[in-house]
XYZ file of C-alpha atoms in Angstrom:
780
model
C 94.467 92.348 113.748
C 98.181 92.032 114.681
C 100.835 94.646 113.610
C 101.832 94.637 109.947
C 105.495 94.507 110.990
C 106.031 92.178 113.812
C 108.415 93.438 116.679
C 111.178 91.120 115.363
C 111.116 93.024 112.178
C 111.554 96.397 113.759
C 114.346 94.962 115.962
C 116.220 93.507 112.895
C 116.029 96.716 111.071
C 117.071 98.836 113.790
C 119.944 96.559 114.475
C 120.942 96.908 110.663
C 120.787 100.562 110.911
C 123.095 100.634 113.967
C 125.555 98.445 112.192
C 125.663 100.915 109.248
C 129.171 102.550 109.251
C 128.693 106.258 110.415
C 129.197 108.865 107.937
C 132.498 110.165 109.381
C 133.856 112.047 106.599
C 136.389 114.816 106.966
C 135.844 118.317 105.401
C 137.290 118.413 101.758
C 139.872 120.729 100.650
C 137.941 123.455 98.546
C 140.507 123.629 95.952
C 140.504 119.929 95.225
C 136.722 119.821 95.100
C 136.469 122.776 92.784
C 138.885 121.041 90.299
C 137.783 117.529 90.434
C 134.327 115.907 90.031
C 133.054 112.363 90.354
C 129.934 113.028 88.539
C 128.852 110.565 85.813
C 125.950 110.814 83.629
C 124.896 108.727 80.547
C 126.102 110.802 77.534
C 122.929 109.938 75.704
C 120.642 111.854 77.923
C 118.788 114.975 77.145
C 119.531 117.959 79.585
C 122.331 118.485 81.941
C 123.360 117.522 85.356
C 125.036 119.549 88.113
C 128.656 119.204 89.206
C 129.469 117.154 92.277
C 129.263 119.957 94.820
C 126.835 122.339 92.873
C 123.436 123.085 94.061
C 120.569 124.174 91.529
C 120.935 127.664 92.929
C 124.610 128.026 92.117
C 124.699 125.894 88.874
C 121.560 127.363 87.132
C 120.679 123.679 86.341
C 117.955 121.707 88.056
C 118.929 118.760 90.034
C 118.820 115.224 88.466
C 115.238 113.960 89.148
C 114.213 116.302 91.832
C 112.683 119.835 91.743
C 113.969 121.549 94.884
C 114.131 125.005 96.536
C 117.107 127.192 95.685
C 120.218 126.273 97.750
C 119.015 122.553 98.242
C 121.839 120.042 98.553
C 121.551 117.413 95.879
C 119.651 114.214 96.654
C 121.322 110.906 96.163
C 119.254 110.371 92.946
C 120.263 113.713 91.458
C 123.774 112.454 90.564
C 123.557 108.672 90.128
C 127.179 107.794 89.768
C 127.412 104.444 88.292
C 123.799 103.997 87.616
C 122.376 103.151 84.056
C 120.033 106.236 83.798
C 118.624 108.336 80.894
C 117.115 111.696 81.443
C 114.194 112.324 78.995
C 113.745 116.237 78.541
C 110.955 118.520 77.152
C 112.387 119.242 73.758
C 111.159 116.833 71.115
C 109.123 115.015 73.798
C 106.780 117.386 75.604
C 107.312 121.056 74.639
C 106.871 120.888 70.905
C 104.410 117.926 70.484
C 100.926 116.775 71.717
C 102.026 114.566 74.536
C 98.636 112.709 74.910
C 100.104 110.210 77.497
C 103.366 109.545 79.258
C 103.794 106.670 76.812
C 104.581 109.202 73.859
C 107.439 110.369 76.130
C 109.249 107.518 77.628
C 110.045 105.586 74.463
C 112.947 108.074 74.152
C 114.732 106.027 76.628
C 116.274 102.636 75.829
C 114.917 99.680 77.653
C 111.408 101.133 78.343
C 108.396 99.091 76.862
C 104.874 100.546 76.951
C 101.518 98.803 76.972
C 98.080 100.234 76.526
C 96.396 100.034 80.114
C 92.814 99.950 80.917
C 91.139 103.024 79.665
C 91.967 106.559 79.052
C 95.563 107.651 79.102
C 96.395 104.768 81.309
C 99.652 103.007 80.210
C 101.683 100.034 81.678
C 105.498 100.710 81.849
C 108.255 98.283 82.105
C 111.872 98.601 82.360
C 114.079 95.902 80.731
C 111.060 93.709 80.241
C 110.279 93.694 83.976
C 106.344 94.067 84.197
C 106.002 93.634 80.342
C 103.412 90.929 80.955
C 101.172 93.171 83.072
C 98.121 94.964 81.384
C 96.960 96.940 84.454
C 98.942 98.077 87.380
C 102.586 98.841 86.828
C 104.851 96.868 89.192
C 108.546 95.953 89.495
C 109.669 99.550 89.613
C 109.664 102.533 91.933
C 108.143 105.841 90.825
C 109.088 109.074 92.384
C 107.816 112.570 91.707
C 110.052 115.472 92.828
C 111.490 113.039 95.472
C 108.120 111.850 96.731
C 106.874 108.345 96.181
C 104.037 107.733 93.955
C 104.392 103.934 94.213
C 102.151 102.713 97.039
C 103.532 100.316 99.685
C 101.905 97.295 97.888
C 104.230 97.874 95.030
C 101.443 99.373 92.679
C 101.974 102.388 90.424
C 99.496 103.858 88.038
C 99.906 106.515 85.464
C 96.365 107.967 85.124
C 97.578 110.751 87.352
C 100.475 111.617 85.069
C 100.057 114.479 82.553
C 103.251 115.021 80.559
C 102.705 118.664 80.293
C 103.584 119.140 84.058
C 107.254 117.991 83.661
C 110.480 119.286 82.703
C 112.266 115.984 82.811
C 111.794 112.358 83.350
C 114.882 110.221 84.717
C 114.749 106.455 83.870
C 116.977 104.132 86.061
C 117.415 100.799 84.455
C 118.304 97.434 85.984
C 118.048 96.346 89.682
C 117.801 99.287 91.893
C 116.736 98.121 95.417
C 120.110 99.254 96.866
C 118.949 102.815 96.099
C 115.180 102.702 96.091
C 114.136 99.709 98.255
C 111.379 97.221 97.690
C 109.945 96.646 94.204
C 112.907 98.122 92.204
C 113.954 94.931 90.564
C 113.407 96.529 86.978
C 114.475 100.031 87.819
C 112.873 103.361 88.754
C 111.313 106.552 87.317
C 111.874 109.936 88.720
C 109.455 112.618 87.496
C 110.551 116.182 87.833
C 107.791 118.885 87.608
C 108.664 122.375 86.389
C 109.664 124.796 89.156
C 108.217 128.247 89.602
C 111.311 129.850 88.194
C 111.075 127.690 85.108
C 107.630 128.857 84.374
C 107.976 132.492 85.477
C 104.548 133.529 84.654
C 101.598 131.530 83.333
C 100.769 129.492 80.298
C 97.540 128.306 78.640
C 97.334 125.642 76.111
C 94.780 123.476 74.249
C 95.218 120.394 72.111
C 92.464 118.856 70.000
C 92.378 115.862 67.493
C 90.805 112.809 66.146
C 88.238 110.689 68.027
C 87.049 113.651 70.145
C 90.370 114.249 71.765
C 90.473 117.639 73.767
C 93.001 118.725 76.286
C 93.040 122.096 78.158
C 95.859 122.790 80.464
C 97.121 125.603 82.544
C 100.541 126.454 84.381
C 101.508 129.182 86.593
C 104.667 129.645 88.344
C 107.110 132.037 90.012
C 109.141 133.003 92.890
C 109.033 135.852 95.383
C 111.652 136.109 98.283
C 111.645 132.822 100.209
C 108.513 131.506 98.418
C 108.388 129.481 95.053
C 105.436 127.933 93.616
C 104.323 126.053 90.371
C 100.694 124.916 89.727
C 99.591 122.747 86.880
C 96.072 121.748 85.897
C 94.497 119.915 83.062
C 91.232 118.708 81.792
C 91.479 115.950 79.156
C 88.648 113.887 77.562
C 88.197 111.890 74.231
C 85.756 109.519 72.652
C 88.312 106.946 72.051
C 89.235 104.981 68.817
C 87.580 101.821 70.156
C 84.022 101.199 70.923
C 83.095 102.116 74.434
C 86.388 103.763 75.236
C 85.565 107.359 75.886
C 87.300 108.995 79.009
C 87.344 112.095 81.142
C 90.078 112.884 83.369
C 91.255 115.911 85.505
C 94.675 116.562 87.114
C 96.091 119.077 89.579
C 99.880 119.191 90.297
C 101.320 121.424 92.917
C 105.010 121.990 93.939
C 105.634 124.811 96.479
C 108.692 125.856 98.575
C 109.603 127.985 101.413
C 113.167 128.910 102.253
C 113.066 131.018 105.453
C 116.949 130.717 106.119
C 119.799 129.504 103.907
C 120.072 126.349 105.916
C 116.278 125.493 106.189
C 114.086 124.571 103.203
C 110.474 123.361 103.100
C 108.842 121.739 100.261
C 105.033 120.706 99.639
C 103.882 118.489 96.851
C 100.201 117.828 96.040
C 98.796 115.596 93.191
C 95.171 115.109 92.599
C 93.582 113.039 89.753
C 90.318 111.728 88.915
C 89.392 109.458 86.032
C 86.225 108.335 84.526
C 86.799 105.998 81.621
C 84.697 103.508 79.674
C 86.634 100.098 79.234
C 86.561 98.434 75.773
C 86.659 94.683 75.430
C 90.016 92.808 75.099
C 89.918 90.736 71.993
C 91.383 87.466 70.954
C 94.084 87.387 68.292
C 91.530 85.931 65.797
C 89.021 88.778 66.738
C 91.715 91.419 66.373
C 92.518 90.518 62.901
C 88.754 90.757 62.013
C 87.690 93.812 64.155
C 90.830 95.374 65.553
C 89.044 98.229 67.193
C 85.909 96.359 68.244
C 83.403 98.478 66.340
C 79.879 97.727 65.762
C 79.742 96.041 69.134
C 76.960 97.890 70.826
C 74.773 94.830 71.486
C 75.498 91.139 71.435
C 72.337 90.447 69.363
C 73.531 92.548 66.442
C 77.291 92.537 66.980
C 79.664 92.856 63.948
C 81.989 89.803 63.122
C 84.920 89.772 65.498
C 83.263 91.492 68.581
C 84.033 90.228 72.021
C 81.334 89.316 74.515
C 81.407 88.260 78.262
C 79.034 85.857 79.884
C 77.595 87.593 82.879
C 75.148 85.746 85.353
C 71.713 86.860 84.713
C 70.913 87.301 88.359
C 74.505 88.255 89.197
C 74.968 85.365 91.727
C 74.534 81.926 89.974
C 72.920 80.014 87.274
C 72.262 81.160 83.664
C 74.758 83.450 81.974
C 74.039 85.840 79.104
C 76.581 87.248 76.596
C 76.965 91.030 76.595
C 79.269 93.429 74.878
C 81.344 96.004 76.714
C 78.746 98.767 76.031
C 75.810 96.400 77.203
C 77.808 95.696 80.522
C 78.714 99.346 80.728
C 82.197 98.389 81.699
C 84.056 101.351 83.296
C 86.553 102.740 85.842
C 85.863 105.518 88.240
C 89.192 106.195 90.082
C 90.370 108.931 92.485
C 93.921 109.573 93.595
C 95.221 112.222 95.980
C 98.893 112.499 97.250
C 100.157 115.070 99.669
C 103.826 115.164 100.707
C 106.098 117.569 102.718
C 109.779 117.730 103.162
C 112.099 119.611 105.536
C 115.776 119.901 104.511
C 118.210 121.120 107.124
C 122.061 121.856 106.696
C 123.671 120.743 109.809
C 126.790 122.284 108.435
C 128.375 123.132 105.120
C 128.910 119.459 104.208
C 125.989 117.627 106.008
C 122.256 117.774 104.983
C 119.575 116.111 106.974
C 115.997 115.543 105.498
C 112.618 114.454 107.026
C 109.992 113.645 104.423
C 106.367 112.469 105.053
C 103.598 111.673 102.564
C 99.955 110.498 102.379
C 98.602 108.759 99.397
C 94.798 107.815 99.021
C 93.807 105.597 96.066
C 90.146 104.885 95.520
C 88.936 102.711 92.847
C 85.631 101.531 91.413
C 85.941 99.291 88.407
C 82.926 97.563 87.317
C 84.360 95.870 84.092
C 84.346 92.285 82.631
C 83.008 89.564 84.760
C 83.638 91.128 88.125
C 83.632 94.532 89.819
C 86.329 95.671 92.133
C 86.001 98.428 94.705
C 88.762 99.496 97.074
C 90.287 102.219 99.381
C 93.987 102.110 99.908
C 95.248 104.905 101.905
C 99.041 104.813 102.585
C 101.518 106.680 104.655
C 105.306 107.298 103.935
C 108.027 108.412 106.359
C 111.619 108.741 105.550
C 114.586 110.391 107.048
C 118.160 110.703 105.458
C 121.516 112.138 106.006
C 123.978 113.286 103.313
C 127.513 114.166 103.987
C 130.225 115.316 101.345
C 133.702 115.393 102.491
C 136.696 113.043 102.588
C 137.229 109.344 103.446
C 140.895 108.308 103.839
C 141.922 111.512 102.193
C 139.740 110.744 99.182
C 136.625 112.731 98.012
C 133.568 110.993 99.048
C 129.710 111.271 99.433
C 128.045 109.338 102.106
C 124.346 108.747 102.478
C 122.023 106.772 104.789
C 118.281 106.576 104.960
C 115.557 105.002 107.128
C 112.096 104.557 105.733
C 108.694 103.155 106.740
C 105.517 102.948 104.576
C 102.209 101.278 105.133
C 99.035 100.715 103.119
C 95.691 99.941 104.635
C 93.736 97.892 102.153
C 90.002 97.411 102.111
C 88.823 95.824 98.897
C 85.778 94.010 97.754
C 84.804 91.956 94.537
C 81.296 91.574 93.160
C 79.909 89.535 90.206
C 78.707 91.820 87.451
C 74.976 91.754 86.537
C 73.980 92.333 82.886
C 72.206 95.420 81.393
C 70.812 98.509 83.105
C 74.169 100.141 83.491
C 77.093 99.026 85.572
C 74.987 96.804 87.948
C 76.588 94.807 90.715
C 75.679 91.262 91.412
C 76.616 89.154 94.463
C 79.559 89.783 96.641
C 82.123 87.322 95.874
C 85.317 88.467 97.717
C 86.272 90.835 100.648
C 89.756 91.809 101.624
C 91.127 93.822 104.417
C 94.858 94.011 105.157
C 97.915 95.987 106.141
C 101.121 95.878 103.951
C 104.123 97.681 105.023
C 107.759 98.049 104.428
C 110.561 99.130 107.217
C 114.098 99.362 106.246
C 117.299 101.318 105.733
C 119.659 102.213 102.915
C 123.264 103.351 102.845
C 125.426 104.413 99.829
C 129.072 105.541 99.501
C 130.548 107.255 96.441
C 134.438 107.357 96.687
C 136.807 108.981 94.274
C 139.710 106.542 94.028
C 141.694 108.681 91.669
C 140.960 111.654 89.271
C 139.920 108.962 86.719
C 138.269 106.344 88.931
C 135.133 106.290 90.980
C 133.832 103.496 93.104
C 130.292 103.187 94.440
C 128.864 100.837 97.060
C 125.398 100.623 98.272
C 123.189 98.319 100.593
C 119.648 98.200 101.679
C 117.914 95.977 104.170
C 114.118 95.868 104.448
C 111.344 94.050 106.364
C 108.070 93.554 104.550
C 104.957 92.547 106.505
C 101.584 91.448 105.147
C 98.784 90.852 107.651
C 95.148 90.389 106.609
C 92.399 88.184 105.486
C 90.284 87.233 102.379
C 86.776 86.085 102.556
C 85.242 84.335 99.407
C 81.586 83.967 99.041
C 79.780 81.434 96.991
C 76.034 82.060 96.220
C 73.654 79.367 94.990
C 70.075 78.748 95.061
C 70.428 77.393 98.671
C 72.029 80.431 100.018
C 75.463 81.969 100.430
C 78.508 80.233 101.977
C 81.851 81.947 102.758
C 85.578 80.630 103.091
C 88.115 82.549 105.058
C 91.886 82.777 104.240
C 94.451 84.490 106.422
C 97.626 85.957 105.626
C 100.529 86.688 108.074
C 103.747 86.799 105.985
C 107.108 88.395 106.706
C 109.727 88.839 104.100
C 113.328 90.213 104.869
C 115.495 91.227 102.056
C 119.078 92.469 101.563
C 120.347 94.221 98.373
C 123.934 95.124 97.762
C 125.355 97.120 94.879
C 128.902 97.851 93.576
C 129.935 99.997 90.708
C 133.216 101.312 89.137
C 133.593 104.095 86.634
C 136.754 104.896 84.681
C 136.565 108.229 82.913
C 139.999 109.256 81.703
C 138.560 112.036 79.373
C 135.379 114.132 79.539
C 134.338 112.501 76.064
C 134.259 109.058 77.267
C 133.819 106.902 80.140
C 133.412 103.021 80.950
C 131.361 101.673 83.705
C 130.595 98.371 85.410
C 127.936 97.486 87.854
C 126.711 94.625 89.797
C 123.544 95.005 91.727
C 120.460 93.302 93.232
C 116.874 93.849 93.585
C 113.873 92.482 95.212
C 110.131 92.642 94.895
C 107.733 91.116 97.511
C 104.294 89.804 96.534
C 101.361 92.166 97.020
C 98.606 91.235 99.124
C 95.993 91.102 96.444
C 98.145 88.620 94.431
C 98.086 86.175 97.293
C 94.189 85.613 97.054
C 93.572 85.012 93.415
C 93.834 81.358 92.332
C 95.081 79.910 89.012
C 91.423 79.661 88.210
C 91.019 83.610 88.122
C 88.808 83.528 91.056
C 89.054 84.909 94.643
C 90.829 82.263 96.835
C 94.012 81.269 98.587
C 97.358 81.830 96.681
C 99.306 82.531 99.700
C 102.589 80.648 99.190
C 104.231 83.255 96.891
C 107.780 84.150 97.472
C 109.938 87.294 97.059
C 111.122 87.934 93.406
C 114.887 88.411 93.322
C 117.383 89.331 90.719
C 121.144 89.904 90.465
C 122.303 92.101 87.607
C 125.557 92.769 85.670
C 125.918 95.849 83.547
C 128.822 96.903 81.425
C 128.583 99.956 79.217
C 130.376 102.987 77.663
C 129.369 106.561 77.250
C 131.257 108.290 74.353
C 131.484 111.278 72.240
C 133.361 110.121 69.252
C 133.208 113.341 67.449
C 131.587 116.721 68.037
C 127.590 116.511 67.843
C 127.418 112.743 68.590
C 126.680 111.247 72.069
C 126.466 107.633 72.287
C 125.769 105.213 75.019
C 126.008 101.432 74.831
C 125.104 99.089 77.739
C 125.099 95.236 77.974
C 123.099 93.620 80.748
C 122.784 90.163 82.269
C 120.241 89.454 84.979
C 119.583 86.257 86.882
C 116.092 86.185 88.358
C 115.017 83.782 91.181
C 111.272 83.286 91.832
C 110.281 85.696 89.255
C 106.625 86.852 89.767
C 104.827 86.158 86.652
C 101.068 87.299 86.049
C 98.759 86.034 83.413
C 95.054 85.530 82.524
C 93.156 82.266 82.751
C 90.637 83.406 80.258
C 88.178 86.156 79.320
C 86.673 88.230 82.224
C 88.547 86.260 85.040
C 91.115 87.935 87.428
C 94.747 87.792 86.429
C 96.631 85.490 88.854
C 100.291 85.379 89.876
C 102.773 82.657 90.396
C 106.558 82.265 90.972
C 108.889 80.955 88.058
C 111.840 79.443 89.981
C 114.551 80.746 87.664
C 114.954 82.863 84.587
C 117.541 84.870 82.817
C 117.171 88.334 81.144
C 119.990 89.640 78.785
C 120.416 92.207 76.300
C 121.769 95.384 74.893
C 120.609 98.904 75.080
C 121.913 101.775 72.742
C 121.131 105.497 73.004
C 122.332 108.074 70.680
C 121.855 111.863 69.926
C 123.554 113.093 66.769
C 123.492 116.770 65.814
C 124.815 116.165 62.236
C 124.378 119.444 60.621
C 123.203 122.877 61.579
C 119.441 122.592 62.753
C 119.547 118.815 62.122
C 119.194 116.099 64.908
C 118.872 112.326 65.073
C 117.774 110.412 68.169
C 117.941 106.610 68.580
C 116.655 104.312 71.451
C 117.236 100.767 70.657
C 116.716 97.648 72.958
C 117.596 94.022 72.435
C 116.128 91.974 75.435
C 116.229 88.181 75.410
C 114.344 86.601 78.351
C 114.048 82.842 78.923
C 112.967 80.497 81.697
C 115.846 78.375 83.076
C 113.931 76.501 85.750
C 110.272 76.315 85.558
C 107.827 73.199 85.414
C 104.191 74.344 84.966
C 101.370 72.048 86.236
C 97.906 72.370 84.393
C 94.880 70.719 85.364
C 91.428 70.148 83.372
C 88.787 68.196 85.247
C 90.358 64.949 86.445
C 93.520 65.458 84.189
C 96.674 66.927 85.522
C 100.018 67.192 83.475
C 103.394 68.959 84.182
C 105.368 70.678 81.434
C 109.084 71.847 81.537
C 109.188 75.375 80.308
C 113.045 75.700 80.645
C 114.392 77.409 77.502
C 111.045 79.090 76.549
C 110.929 82.750 76.113
C 109.117 84.722 78.848
C 105.706 85.966 77.478
C 105.206 89.711 76.799
C 108.668 90.677 76.116
C 109.649 91.881 72.608
C 113.157 90.928 71.673
C 113.818 94.046 69.460
C 112.282 97.554 69.807
C 113.491 100.830 68.500
C 112.614 104.558 68.389
C 114.405 106.492 65.572
C 113.740 110.175 65.045
C 115.166 112.667 62.547
C 114.198 116.273 62.819
C 115.162 119.833 61.625
C 114.683 123.075 63.229
C 115.417 126.322 61.427
C 118.539 127.770 63.318
C 118.273 131.402 62.359
C 116.453 133.853 60.120
C 112.777 134.840 59.677
C 111.786 131.239 59.918
C 113.726 130.531 63.115
C 111.414 128.497 65.484
C 109.922 126.401 62.760
C 110.772 122.825 62.767
C 109.529 119.245 62.374
C 110.574 115.588 62.595
C 109.845 112.142 61.466
C 109.673 109.378 63.937
C 109.494 105.538 63.559
C 108.521 103.430 66.617
C 109.032 99.598 65.778
C 108.725 96.489 67.936
C 108.938 92.718 67.018
C 106.415 90.206 67.937
C 106.298 88.300 71.429
C 104.803 85.193 72.807
C 101.680 85.502 75.031
C 101.868 81.986 76.557
C 104.421 79.970 78.639
C 104.521 77.094 75.992
C 105.376 79.609 73.243
C 102.575 78.454 71.003
C 101.059 81.830 70.183
C 102.905 85.048 69.054
C 101.369 88.390 68.569
C 102.791 90.230 65.452
C 105.304 93.125 65.732
C 104.810 96.384 64.143
C 106.398 99.684 62.870
C 104.464 102.951 62.845
C 105.422 106.330 61.499
C 104.758 109.550 63.169
C 105.101 113.139 61.656
C 105.412 116.432 63.468
C 105.560 120.061 62.679
C 105.975 122.712 65.312
C 106.611 126.476 65.583
C 107.810 128.709 68.481
C 108.135 132.430 68.555
C 108.640 135.087 70.844
C 105.869 138.017 70.835
C 107.720 141.296 71.253
C 104.574 143.384 71.250
C 101.345 142.454 73.164
C 100.336 140.758 76.375
C 101.570 137.332 75.586
C 105.251 136.580 75.677
C 105.536 133.597 73.456
C 103.416 131.288 71.260
C 103.914 127.658 70.550
C 102.057 125.839 67.742
C 102.370 122.243 66.983
C 100.666 119.439 64.993
C 101.204 115.602 64.629
C 99.994 112.686 62.567
C 100.503 109.591 64.304
C 100.477 106.000 62.649
C 100.699 107.972 59.344
C 100.297 104.449 57.219
C 97.204 103.525 59.358
C 98.663 100.372 60.488
C 96.560 97.939 62.662
C 98.826 96.809 65.546
C 98.672 95.168 68.951
C 99.448 97.818 71.539
C 98.790 95.321 74.597
C 98.415 91.589 74.813
C 97.435 89.978 78.120
C 99.502 86.794 78.490
C 97.276 83.712 78.342
C 97.279 80.523 80.363
C 97.987 77.357 78.583
C 95.154 74.657 79.003
C 94.747 70.993 78.490
C 92.394 69.131 76.075
C 90.050 67.287 78.230
C 89.848 64.404 75.879
C 93.444 63.778 75.172
C 95.320 65.365 78.160
C 97.636 67.142 75.590
C 98.152 70.958 75.710
C 95.636 72.948 73.451
C 97.740 74.505 70.766
C 97.914 77.729 69.058
C 94.307 77.633 67.466
C 92.759 77.531 70.872
C 94.839 80.302 72.188
C 94.287 82.503 69.137
C 90.689 82.137 69.786
C 90.779 83.128 73.467
C 89.280 86.466 74.411
C 90.380 88.775 76.969
C 93.900 89.405 75.751
C 94.303 92.149 73.015
C 93.958 95.923 72.739
C 94.705 97.468 69.313
C 96.913 100.507 69.087
C 95.554 103.789 67.740
C 94.895 104.051 63.981
C 95.898 107.083 62.073
C 95.470 110.094 64.372
C 95.746 113.716 64.017
C 96.390 116.072 66.924
C 97.211 119.657 66.977
C 97.589 122.376 69.755
C 98.742 125.745 70.896
C 100.097 127.304 73.846
C 100.383 130.943 75.001
C 102.938 132.117 77.649
C 102.475 135.132 79.636
């Protein structure tokens, strides 16, 4: 097998790095630096950010997006000048409510859409509708934790390993972000920040319990001693699930440790380990959802209740006769394992210049025998990054310069088997075998320049070479034996992403910001070998997805107690990567839509309108349409082409909102007691390119009560109690809908209409019904 990145790619990236202007910045005037700041943060965020030249050690506030040792220089993502970013803090989202999945937390940020994933607490996250069509792996964004990448080099991110209890804040970067984060950041980025040892300062034990057998035990310990600091989080979570065949069991360990031997040398260790065993329920059709939303009474196909979904599995697992089975009879499940280990050395070359070297190892193993096929794979990946940050002056103006070089690679070995019915998760014949290397090599540079006390300009650029080298073997078994077909891939993609931003902040209470930025996402190797029929095969002509985005926004404090942020965006996509299902039990396939447009408005507000009272609003209007896409559909000997220009892109709700009103007793004997009411609403969206079928929208009500008190006498320092009723009105709603492929009527050659799509299984998961969860935490 040849190198995943050809020599020409390495030479091109090296030449680009040499061409980047050197970070020659003069030392700033200390008096001027102390009095002026170019920090811009969205006013609607929860939590604070540091000043321009402050470190976490001197400011007493953790850095934006990164947990780091005391004295660490801020990383570029800690102060995202000109970026559209929201920080979701612990209060109201993690600390005083049973946060069963990361989905209960991230809705506090405008622009974020959530879908129920495949089993357990797995969720699929999208930003500004990018990835909203996906129902398994999250793509089109970069995910970091404490500055370490948890997005693998093929662009895949999964959130099974994310337990919200471990985090103090989650930062959401919205819009094209490849100039800052590189490949796959067309939608944006997420930066998770774990609690440091100093934040925990002791240890905590907690337990949550609730409906449908939900039980979570978690433990945190943290502290600092001399040059050492450590925080460790561990949890065990299990539940029976609210659908038939949806129980799960998952364990997570999350470690952050640092060592600061000298003021100018800091070392950080990051370890994440997660294992999940989850039964996978059946995805229903819209018609089945309306009859039996939670797929109950579906233990056996022969005695199944109305509305149960069945899958036709080959009796011998290879060819011939098929038999219908339910999710329980097929024993559909996931057994996945993920381990991430990363290390970072940070060295201050001088008072204004910091050099970092960061390495990481990420091993993802999956075993997923669900629906008509069973996928097994091992994906070890490696990440290396070095960067240089300098704070000083350029042409006499305060400036921050940043340059980075990064390389990552994933070694993919994956197999696909047919499923065989009955007797557990039995495998049938081998149908596909993949082995490949996918890698990214590139550099990024960024300059933040204070043009005047009220004006700040930002310029960024990334250039990256992506290489995919590998092969896919497809096996066809029949009564005569087994034949195989070999398809090879040797693709190289070179992408460049510039970014410009301008911020005007004449007053601390308001700011205007404008931004134009670009993003790119290259195809993954796995998407190149699933055909439109949903079977292993050749789909190797996919192109890079690119977008150009314009943002215009304002952050204001119109009066004391109200923080308001409004952002308008307009993004132009080229060769958008679209994934959809060809039918029940088949593999999702990916194609390029030549051109599309995404435009909308994001509103975030935080209003403390009376003592103890607080209101939170996160609203998104997102209008997405194809502007150039002709879809070809075949059925037997019939082939037809349909112009989708002007049609709405499947999976994206136009309106969604989170609105919360709460009260916490500010003083007196009941101080620490509080509660809130929360509404989460979303309108309906189409699930097919022809816009024939639209799933209904929903609005659900959640109620919370919580209490926190210091314990002056005794071994424990503090007690936290909380309880929550979710979906109070017991609304049956669609939590996830897999986009469906349009089909042809074999008799007439016309497109099959809404009735056929509404009866197509393999699409819908219902959201949870009325659910009770309560818990407590003791801090020592």
